[in-house]
Amino acid sequence: MAPLLDPLVKNIKAIADMKQLGHKERVWANHLAAIADAAPCAGWVAAEPKTVPFIEDIKQSVEYYGNRIIKEFKDKDPKHAQWVRGLYSVIDGMRVYVKEYHMTGLIWNPKKGVATGEYKASAPAPASGGPPPPPPPPPPPAGGPPSSGAKAPADGAAAVFAQLNKGEAVTQGLRKVDKSEMTHKNPSLRASSVVPERAISPSPPTGKKPLRPSKPQALAGKKPPKFALEGTVWAIDNQEDVASLVVDQAQLNQSVSLFGCKNSTIIIKGKVNAVTLVNCKKTSVLIESVISQVSVTNSPSFTIQITGSAPMIQLDSTDSGQIYLSKESLHTEITTAKCSSINVSLPVAGEEDGVFEEQAVPEMLKTLIKDGKLVTSVVEHIG
């Protein structure tokens, strides 16, 4: 298997190296990083028995850069957002295909096939400069028994591509089922529940269905936690059940990125450029001050408290969250998209520090059509 995957591994590595170009092409840095993180999706063939979780984990990594692209070009060029969604759709399509046909790993042809060494030795060397070879001819008409000296067809990837190259001619190998072999027209077959085999077309042996991995084995693939300064970004990933993790001596040009954290508390001291939460759960963040914005994406049951100032807080695809603002951050703009159960606690004027009044972010909207345009307002319940 490893020799067959060598070209794929080299191509994935070449694409991953594109991420380094982002230091020179700053405008496309997030684009190159998203492509580099998406390339390993093709390696699902070696990720058994957890092929689907393998692809889902990669998509979460791609979404980190994809969401940054969408926010960066939100008011500049919508084509960038379309490109990101197109990249997401490619990964989603691969996940759907793998889930349907290769849920627990790559499924091989159950028939006796050709060894890897024999397959590589028999493969013709590619001609330099010439056109690609034509597809193989269609199979001979069905009905006649195969000759005794016929060679067994190749299995695995070679057989798959050979069938694809046939195109519509692949249906010429099908035969019409005789009435004597139809259970609904032959009472004797229904009684015996056995269909007689044809001597010239023995059925392949049925392979055992792979067992679903047990829970301890599934938990063994948990990603290790990370807490490191990578360039100008504090990367805080996969922190779980951490009571207090402190980012100390943060600088103005640095950002803090939280990804995949669960049931943890993060304390950010100093003034930073931005703070992002992606795919976190039950995570609390204590922030002193932010220059640009605080972004929360797909992070249910979050808590954010700002003791200094923050011009903007963006929430996307998040349910249940609590935001505490200070007197210096009352000018904050809060935007929500596909969110619910978001509460904002405001300091009470004239009271000492720590006394808040909780208010809910509206969830019900009313849209009317006026002069050919949509006019949306918040629905208020009185009484």
Short mmCIF file of C-alpha atoms in Angstrom, two decimals:
data_model
loop_
_atom_site.label_atom_id
_atom_site.label_comp_id
_atom_site.label_asym_id
_atom_site.label_seq_id
_atom_site.Cartn_x
_atom_site.Cartn_y
_atom_site.Cartn_z
CA MET A 1 0.00 0.00 0.00
CA ALA A 2 2.77 2.45 0.89
CA PRO A 3 4.46 2.39 -2.56
CA LEU A 4 1.12 3.10 -4.23
CA LEU A 5 0.59 6.13 -1.99
CA ASP A 6 4.05 7.65 -2.56
CA PRO A 7 2.93 9.94 -5.44
CA LEU A 8 -0.08 11.08 -3.40
CA VAL A 9 2.07 11.85 -0.36
CA LYS A 10 4.52 13.86 -2.46
CA ASN A 11 1.72 15.92 -3.99
CA ILE A 12 0.17 16.62 -0.57
CA LYS A 13 3.56 17.73 0.75
CA ALA A 14 4.07 20.00 -2.26
CA ILE A 15 0.70 21.66 -1.65
CA ALA A 16 1.43 21.99 2.07
CA ASP A 17 4.67 23.81 1.24
CA MET A 18 2.57 26.51 -0.43
CA LYS A 19 1.69 27.70 3.06
CA GLN A 20 5.19 29.13 3.37
CA LEU A 21 4.51 31.44 0.42
CA GLY A 22 2.05 33.33 2.61
CA HIS A 23 4.95 35.19 4.22
CA LYS A 24 5.66 36.82 0.85
CA GLU A 25 2.11 37.02 -0.50
CA ARG A 26 0.37 38.54 2.50
CA VAL A 27 -2.87 39.17 0.60
CA TRP A 28 -3.18 35.45 -0.18
CA ALA A 29 -1.69 34.13 3.06
CA ASN A 30 -5.00 32.79 4.42
CA HIS A 31 -5.96 31.39 1.01
CA LEU A 32 -2.71 29.44 0.71
CA ALA A 33 -3.02 28.24 4.31
CA ALA A 34 -6.58 27.01 3.69
CA ILE A 35 -5.49 25.04 0.60
CA ALA A 36 -2.48 23.61 2.42
CA ASP A 37 -4.66 22.42 5.31
CA ALA A 38 -7.27 20.96 2.94
CA ALA A 39 -4.82 18.90 0.88
CA PRO A 40 -4.39 16.07 3.46
CA CYS A 41 -8.08 15.18 2.92
CA ALA A 42 -6.90 12.97 0.07
CA GLY A 43 -5.08 10.84 2.62
CA TRP A 44 -8.32 9.31 3.94
CA VAL A 45 -7.40 6.10 2.09
CA ALA A 46 -4.85 5.39 4.83
CA ALA A 47 -6.93 6.67 7.77
CA GLU A 48 -8.84 3.50 8.59
CA PRO A 49 -10.95 2.80 10.51
CA LYS A 50 -11.90 6.46 11.13
CA THR A 51 -12.05 7.88 7.63
CA VAL A 52 -15.00 10.24 8.17
CA PRO A 53 -13.69 11.79 11.44
CA PHE A 54 -10.35 12.23 9.67
CA ILE A 55 -11.98 14.40 6.99
CA GLU A 56 -14.11 16.29 9.54
CA ASP A 57 -11.04 17.21 11.60
CA ILE A 58 -9.31 18.56 8.51
CA LYS A 59 -12.36 20.66 7.61
CA GLN A 60 -12.32 22.25 11.07
CA SER A 61 -8.72 23.28 10.48
CA VAL A 62 -9.62 24.70 7.05
CA GLU A 63 -12.56 26.63 8.54
CA TYR A 64 -10.17 28.57 10.77
CA TYR A 65 -8.54 30.23 7.75
CA GLY A 66 -11.74 30.21 5.69
CA ASN A 67 -13.60 32.26 8.28
CA ARG A 68 -10.75 34.74 8.37
CA ILE A 69 -10.96 35.14 4.59
CA ILE A 70 -14.72 35.72 4.72
CA LYS A 71 -14.37 38.38 7.40
CA GLU A 72 -11.40 40.07 5.73
CA PHE A 73 -13.11 40.43 2.34
CA LYS A 74 -16.68 40.80 3.61
CA ASP A 75 -16.97 44.40 2.42
CA LYS A 76 -14.33 44.22 -0.32
CA ASP A 77 -14.94 41.38 -2.77
CA PRO A 78 -17.64 38.68 -2.43
CA LYS A 79 -15.72 36.36 -4.75
CA HIS A 80 -13.42 35.42 -1.89
CA ALA A 81 -16.36 34.19 0.20
CA GLN A 82 -17.63 32.19 -2.80
CA TRP A 83 -14.19 30.63 -3.15
CA VAL A 84 -14.16 29.61 0.52
CA ARG A 85 -17.63 28.06 0.29
CA GLY A 86 -16.53 26.20 -2.84
CA LEU A 87 -13.58 24.77 -0.94
CA TYR A 88 -15.93 23.72 1.88
CA SER A 89 -18.23 21.99 -0.64
CA VAL A 90 -15.33 19.95 -2.05
CA ILE A 91 -14.46 18.65 1.42
CA ASP A 92 -18.14 18.00 2.24
CA GLY A 93 -18.57 16.09 -1.02
CA MET A 94 -15.57 13.91 -0.22
CA ARG A 95 -16.95 13.26 3.27
CA VAL A 96 -20.34 12.17 1.87
CA TYR A 97 -18.68 9.82 -0.62
CA VAL A 98 -16.38 8.25 1.96
CA LYS A 99 -19.22 7.88 4.47
CA GLU A 100 -21.31 5.98 1.90
CA TYR A 101 -18.68 3.68 0.41
CA HIS A 102 -15.66 3.58 2.75
CA MET A 103 -17.03 4.27 6.24
CA THR A 104 -14.41 2.20 8.09
CA GLY A 105 -11.59 2.24 5.57
CA LEU A 106 -10.73 1.59 1.96
CA ILE A 107 -12.71 -1.40 0.65
CA TRP A 108 -10.80 -3.72 -1.67
CA ASN A 109 -12.01 -6.10 -4.35
CA PRO A 110 -12.85 -9.42 -2.63
CA LYS A 111 -11.69 -11.42 -5.68
CA LYS A 112 -8.15 -12.68 -6.04
CA GLY A 113 -6.15 -9.82 -7.51
CA VAL A 114 -2.64 -8.91 -8.57
CA ALA A 115 0.20 -8.31 -6.14
CA THR A 116 1.59 -4.78 -5.91
CA GLY A 117 4.97 -5.79 -7.31
CA GLU A 118 3.40 -7.58 -10.26
CA TYR A 119 1.10 -4.63 -10.94
CA LYS A 120 3.99 -2.14 -10.96
CA ALA A 121 6.12 -4.41 -13.16
CA SER A 122 3.35 -4.86 -15.72
CA ALA A 123 2.46 -1.15 -15.88
CA PRO A 124 3.77 0.36 -19.17
CA ALA A 125 6.22 3.23 -18.92
CA PRO A 126 4.65 6.57 -19.92
CA ALA A 127 5.68 7.83 -23.34
CA SER A 128 7.47 11.17 -23.29
CA GLY A 129 5.83 13.92 -25.30
CA GLY A 130 3.12 11.74 -26.81
CA PRO A 131 -0.65 11.85 -26.34
CA PRO A 132 -2.25 9.81 -23.54
CA PRO A 133 -3.11 6.20 -24.39
CA PRO A 134 -6.63 5.52 -25.65
CA PRO A 135 -9.17 3.91 -23.33
CA PRO A 136 -9.42 0.11 -23.40
CA PRO A 137 -11.84 -1.47 -25.89
CA PRO A 138 -15.29 -2.55 -24.74
CA PRO A 139 -15.63 -6.04 -23.27
CA PRO A 140 -16.75 -8.94 -25.48
CA PRO A 141 -20.48 -9.71 -25.68
CA ALA A 142 -21.85 -11.62 -22.68
CA GLY A 143 -23.14 -15.14 -22.93
CA GLY A 144 -20.14 -17.20 -23.95
CA PRO A 145 -17.97 -18.91 -21.32
CA PRO A 146 -14.48 -17.43 -20.85
CA SER A 147 -11.56 -19.27 -22.29
CA SER A 148 -9.57 -21.47 -19.95
CA GLY A 149 -6.43 -19.41 -20.46
CA ALA A 150 -8.06 -16.07 -19.63
CA LYS A 151 -6.15 -14.02 -17.10
CA ALA A 152 -7.91 -12.88 -13.93
CA PRO A 153 -8.75 -9.17 -14.01
CA ALA A 154 -6.79 -6.77 -11.84
CA ASP A 155 -8.38 -5.57 -8.66
CA GLY A 156 -8.00 -2.53 -6.45
CA ALA A 157 -7.37 0.90 -7.95
CA ALA A 158 -6.40 -0.51 -11.37
CA ALA A 159 -9.79 -2.20 -11.78
CA VAL A 160 -11.65 0.93 -10.72
CA PHE A 161 -9.92 3.15 -13.28
CA ALA A 162 -10.29 0.51 -15.98
CA GLN A 163 -14.05 0.44 -15.43
CA LEU A 164 -14.23 4.25 -15.49
CA ASN A 165 -12.35 4.39 -18.80
CA LYS A 166 -14.93 2.14 -20.47
CA GLY A 167 -17.62 4.81 -20.19
CA GLU A 168 -21.01 3.68 -21.51
CA ALA A 169 -19.45 0.48 -22.86
CA VAL A 170 -19.36 -0.92 -19.33
CA THR A 171 -23.06 -1.87 -19.64
CA GLN A 172 -22.31 -4.24 -22.53
CA GLY A 173 -21.14 -6.83 -20.02
CA LEU A 174 -24.58 -7.11 -18.43
CA ARG A 175 -26.92 -9.95 -19.23
CA LYS A 176 -30.66 -10.35 -19.11
CA VAL A 177 -31.91 -12.37 -16.15
CA ASP A 178 -33.79 -15.49 -17.15
CA LYS A 179 -37.32 -16.03 -15.76
CA SER A 180 -36.17 -19.28 -14.16
CA GLU A 181 -33.83 -17.24 -11.94
CA MET A 182 -36.49 -14.76 -10.79
CA THR A 183 -37.91 -15.57 -7.37
CA HIS A 184 -41.18 -13.74 -8.05
CA LYS A 185 -41.82 -15.91 -11.14
CA ASN A 186 -40.42 -19.21 -9.90
CA PRO A 187 -42.28 -20.67 -6.85
CA SER A 188 -39.61 -23.31 -6.31
CA LEU A 189 -36.99 -20.63 -5.69
CA ARG A 190 -39.18 -18.92 -3.12
CA ALA A 191 -39.63 -22.18 -1.29
CA SER A 192 -35.92 -22.92 -1.15
CA SER A 193 -34.81 -19.27 -0.79
CA VAL A 194 -31.77 -20.21 -2.89
CA VAL A 195 -30.98 -19.02 -6.40
CA PRO A 196 -28.94 -21.56 -8.39
CA GLU A 197 -25.53 -20.34 -9.47
CA ARG A 198 -24.48 -20.25 -13.10
CA ALA A 199 -21.51 -22.41 -13.78
CA ILE A 200 -19.84 -19.76 -15.87
CA SER A 201 -20.20 -16.89 -13.39
CA PRO A 202 -19.38 -17.94 -9.82
CA SER A 203 -20.21 -15.30 -7.27
CA PRO A 204 -17.32 -13.78 -5.33
CA PRO A 205 -16.96 -14.67 -1.66
CA THR A 206 -18.55 -12.20 0.67
CA GLY A 207 -16.04 -10.46 2.89
CA LYS A 208 -16.72 -9.81 6.53
CA LYS A 209 -17.95 -6.34 7.36
CA PRO A 210 -15.35 -4.43 9.38
CA LEU A 211 -16.25 -4.05 13.03
CA ARG A 212 -17.07 -0.59 14.32
CA PRO A 213 -14.28 0.67 16.58
CA SER A 214 -15.03 0.61 20.28
CA LYS A 215 -15.29 3.81 22.29
CA PRO A 216 -11.84 3.58 23.95
CA GLN A 217 -10.22 3.22 20.54
CA ALA A 218 -12.12 6.23 19.23
CA LEU A 219 -11.00 8.32 22.19
CA ALA A 220 -7.39 7.35 21.60
CA GLY A 221 -7.21 9.77 18.67
CA LYS A 222 -7.69 12.89 20.83
CA LYS A 223 -5.45 15.71 19.67
CA PRO A 224 -2.76 16.97 22.05
CA PRO A 225 -3.22 20.42 23.61
CA LYS A 226 -1.21 23.37 22.30
CA PHE A 227 -0.22 26.64 23.92
CA ALA A 228 2.43 28.46 21.92
CA LEU A 229 3.26 31.78 20.29
CA GLU A 230 3.48 31.18 16.53
CA GLY A 231 4.71 34.37 14.94
CA THR A 232 2.24 36.97 16.15
CA VAL A 233 -0.53 34.51 17.05
CA TRP A 234 -1.01 32.84 20.41
CA ALA A 235 -2.27 29.38 19.40
CA ILE A 236 -4.38 27.80 22.15
CA ASP A 237 -5.75 24.50 20.85
CA ASN A 238 -7.52 21.48 22.36
CA GLN A 239 -7.31 22.66 25.97
CA GLU A 240 -9.72 20.63 28.09
CA ASP A 241 -10.69 21.05 31.75
CA VAL A 242 -8.05 23.74 32.34
CA ALA A 243 -9.03 25.97 35.27
CA SER A 244 -6.78 28.92 34.42
CA LEU A 245 -4.53 29.39 31.40
CA VAL A 246 -2.89 32.84 31.30
CA VAL A 247 -1.59 34.68 28.24
CA ASP A 248 0.81 37.12 29.88
CA GLN A 249 2.69 40.08 28.41
CA ALA A 250 0.66 40.14 25.20
CA GLN A 251 1.57 42.84 22.69
CA LEU A 252 -0.47 45.11 20.43
CA ASN A 253 0.48 43.29 17.23
CA GLN A 254 -0.41 39.86 18.61
CA SER A 255 -3.67 37.93 18.32
CA VAL A 256 -5.07 35.09 20.39
CA SER A 257 -6.64 32.10 18.61
CA LEU A 258 -8.63 29.48 20.56
CA PHE A 259 -9.56 26.28 18.73
CA GLY A 260 -11.21 23.11 20.00
CA CYS A 261 -11.07 24.04 23.69
CA LYS A 262 -13.56 22.56 26.15
CA ASN A 263 -14.56 23.45 29.70
CA SER A 264 -11.58 25.76 30.17
CA THR A 265 -10.85 29.33 31.29
CA ILE A 266 -8.42 31.55 29.39
CA ILE A 267 -7.10 34.84 30.82
CA ILE A 268 -5.60 37.35 28.38
CA LYS A 269 -3.58 40.10 30.03
CA GLY A 270 -2.65 43.25 28.15
CA LYS A 271 -3.98 44.75 24.93
CA VAL A 272 -4.06 42.47 21.87
CA ASN A 273 -5.04 42.93 18.26
CA ALA A 274 -7.84 40.33 18.10
CA VAL A 275 -9.29 37.28 19.85
CA THR A 276 -11.01 34.37 18.04
CA LEU A 277 -12.87 31.31 19.33
CA VAL A 278 -13.58 28.49 16.88
CA ASN A 279 -15.20 25.13 17.72
CA CYS A 280 -14.86 25.64 21.47
CA LYS A 281 -17.37 24.41 24.06
CA LYS A 282 -18.07 25.75 27.55
CA THR A 283 -15.04 28.02 27.28
CA SER A 284 -14.62 31.24 29.30
CA VAL A 285 -12.30 34.04 28.19
CA LEU A 286 -11.32 37.03 30.33
CA ILE A 287 -10.04 39.81 28.05
CA GLU A 288 -8.44 43.07 29.08
CA SER A 289 -8.60 45.07 25.81
CA VAL A 290 -8.84 44.38 22.07
CA ILE A 291 -7.88 46.72 19.22
CA SER A 292 -10.01 45.23 16.42
CA GLN A 293 -12.58 42.58 17.40
CA VAL A 294 -13.56 39.47 19.32
CA SER A 295 -14.87 36.69 17.08
CA VAL A 296 -16.81 33.61 18.23
CA THR A 297 -17.70 30.87 15.72
CA ASN A 298 -19.46 27.58 16.45
CA SER A 299 -18.63 27.75 20.17
CA PRO A 300 -21.71 26.96 22.30
CA SER A 301 -21.98 27.90 25.98
CA PHE A 302 -19.19 30.47 25.86
CA THR A 303 -18.51 33.28 28.33
CA ILE A 304 -16.59 36.45 27.49
CA GLN A 305 -15.78 39.25 29.92
CA ILE A 306 -14.07 42.45 28.80
CA THR A 307 -12.52 44.53 31.55
CA GLY A 308 -11.15 47.21 29.22
CA SER A 309 -12.42 48.09 25.74
CA ALA A 310 -13.33 46.26 22.53
CA PRO A 311 -14.81 47.96 19.44
CA MET A 312 -16.60 44.91 18.02
CA ILE A 313 -17.83 41.43 18.96
CA GLN A 314 -18.90 39.06 16.15
CA LEU A 315 -20.90 35.89 16.85
CA ASP A 316 -21.57 33.25 14.20
CA SER A 317 -23.37 29.87 14.42
CA THR A 318 -23.29 29.82 18.20
CA ASP A 319 -25.98 28.88 20.72
CA SER A 320 -25.97 29.98 24.35
CA GLY A 321 -23.45 32.62 25.31
CA GLN A 322 -22.81 35.23 27.99
CA ILE A 323 -21.00 38.56 27.44
CA TYR A 324 -19.94 40.87 30.29
CA LEU A 325 -18.98 44.42 29.33
CA SER A 326 -17.18 47.08 31.34
CA LYS A 327 -17.99 50.78 31.49
CA GLU A 328 -15.19 51.44 28.98
CA SER A 329 -16.65 48.95 26.46
CA LEU A 330 -20.25 50.21 26.27
CA HIS A 331 -19.54 51.46 22.74
CA THR A 332 -19.01 47.87 21.54
CA GLU A 333 -20.87 46.75 18.41
CA ILE A 334 -22.28 43.22 18.66
CA THR A 335 -23.24 41.37 15.46
CA THR A 336 -24.89 37.94 15.44
CA ALA A 337 -25.62 35.43 12.69
CA LYS A 338 -27.43 32.12 13.25
CA CYS A 339 -27.17 32.51 17.03
CA SER A 340 -29.58 31.97 19.92
CA SER A 341 -29.70 32.46 23.70
CA ILE A 342 -27.11 35.24 23.74
CA ASN A 343 -27.19 37.47 26.83
CA VAL A 344 -25.23 40.68 27.45
CA SER A 345 -24.59 41.90 31.00
CA LEU A 346 -24.12 45.67 31.31
CA PRO A 347 -22.69 47.50 34.34
CA VAL A 348 -25.32 49.34 36.37
CA ALA A 349 -24.73 53.10 36.53
CA GLY A 350 -24.04 54.38 40.01
CA GLU A 351 -23.28 50.93 41.41
CA GLU A 352 -19.93 49.49 42.37
CA ASP A 353 -17.92 47.31 40.00
CA GLY A 354 -19.29 43.80 39.58
CA VAL A 355 -22.98 44.75 39.54
CA PHE A 356 -24.51 43.92 36.16
CA GLU A 357 -27.89 44.01 34.47
CA GLU A 358 -28.52 41.17 32.02
CA GLN A 359 -30.25 41.81 28.70
CA ALA A 360 -31.02 39.33 25.94
CA VAL A 361 -29.99 39.82 22.31
CA PRO A 362 -33.16 39.76 20.14
CA GLU A 363 -33.77 36.57 18.18
CA MET A 364 -37.18 37.19 16.58
CA LEU A 365 -37.23 39.50 13.57
CA LYS A 366 -40.07 40.81 11.43
CA THR A 367 -39.57 41.57 7.74
CA LEU A 368 -41.94 43.71 5.68
CA ILE A 369 -41.92 44.68 2.04
CA LYS A 370 -42.00 48.44 1.50
CA ASP A 371 -41.50 50.08 -1.89
CA GLY A 372 -40.06 46.87 -3.29
CA LYS A 373 -37.50 46.50 -0.51
CA LEU A 374 -37.26 44.33 2.58
CA VAL A 375 -37.45 46.20 5.87
CA THR A 376 -36.53 44.19 8.97
CA SER A 377 -37.20 45.14 12.58
CA VAL A 378 -37.03 43.44 15.97
CA VAL A 379 -40.22 41.92 17.36
CA GLU A 380 -40.90 43.10 20.90
CA HIS A 381 -43.26 41.39 23.33
CA ILE A 382 -45.05 43.73 25.74
CA GLY A 383 -47.03 42.56 28.73
#
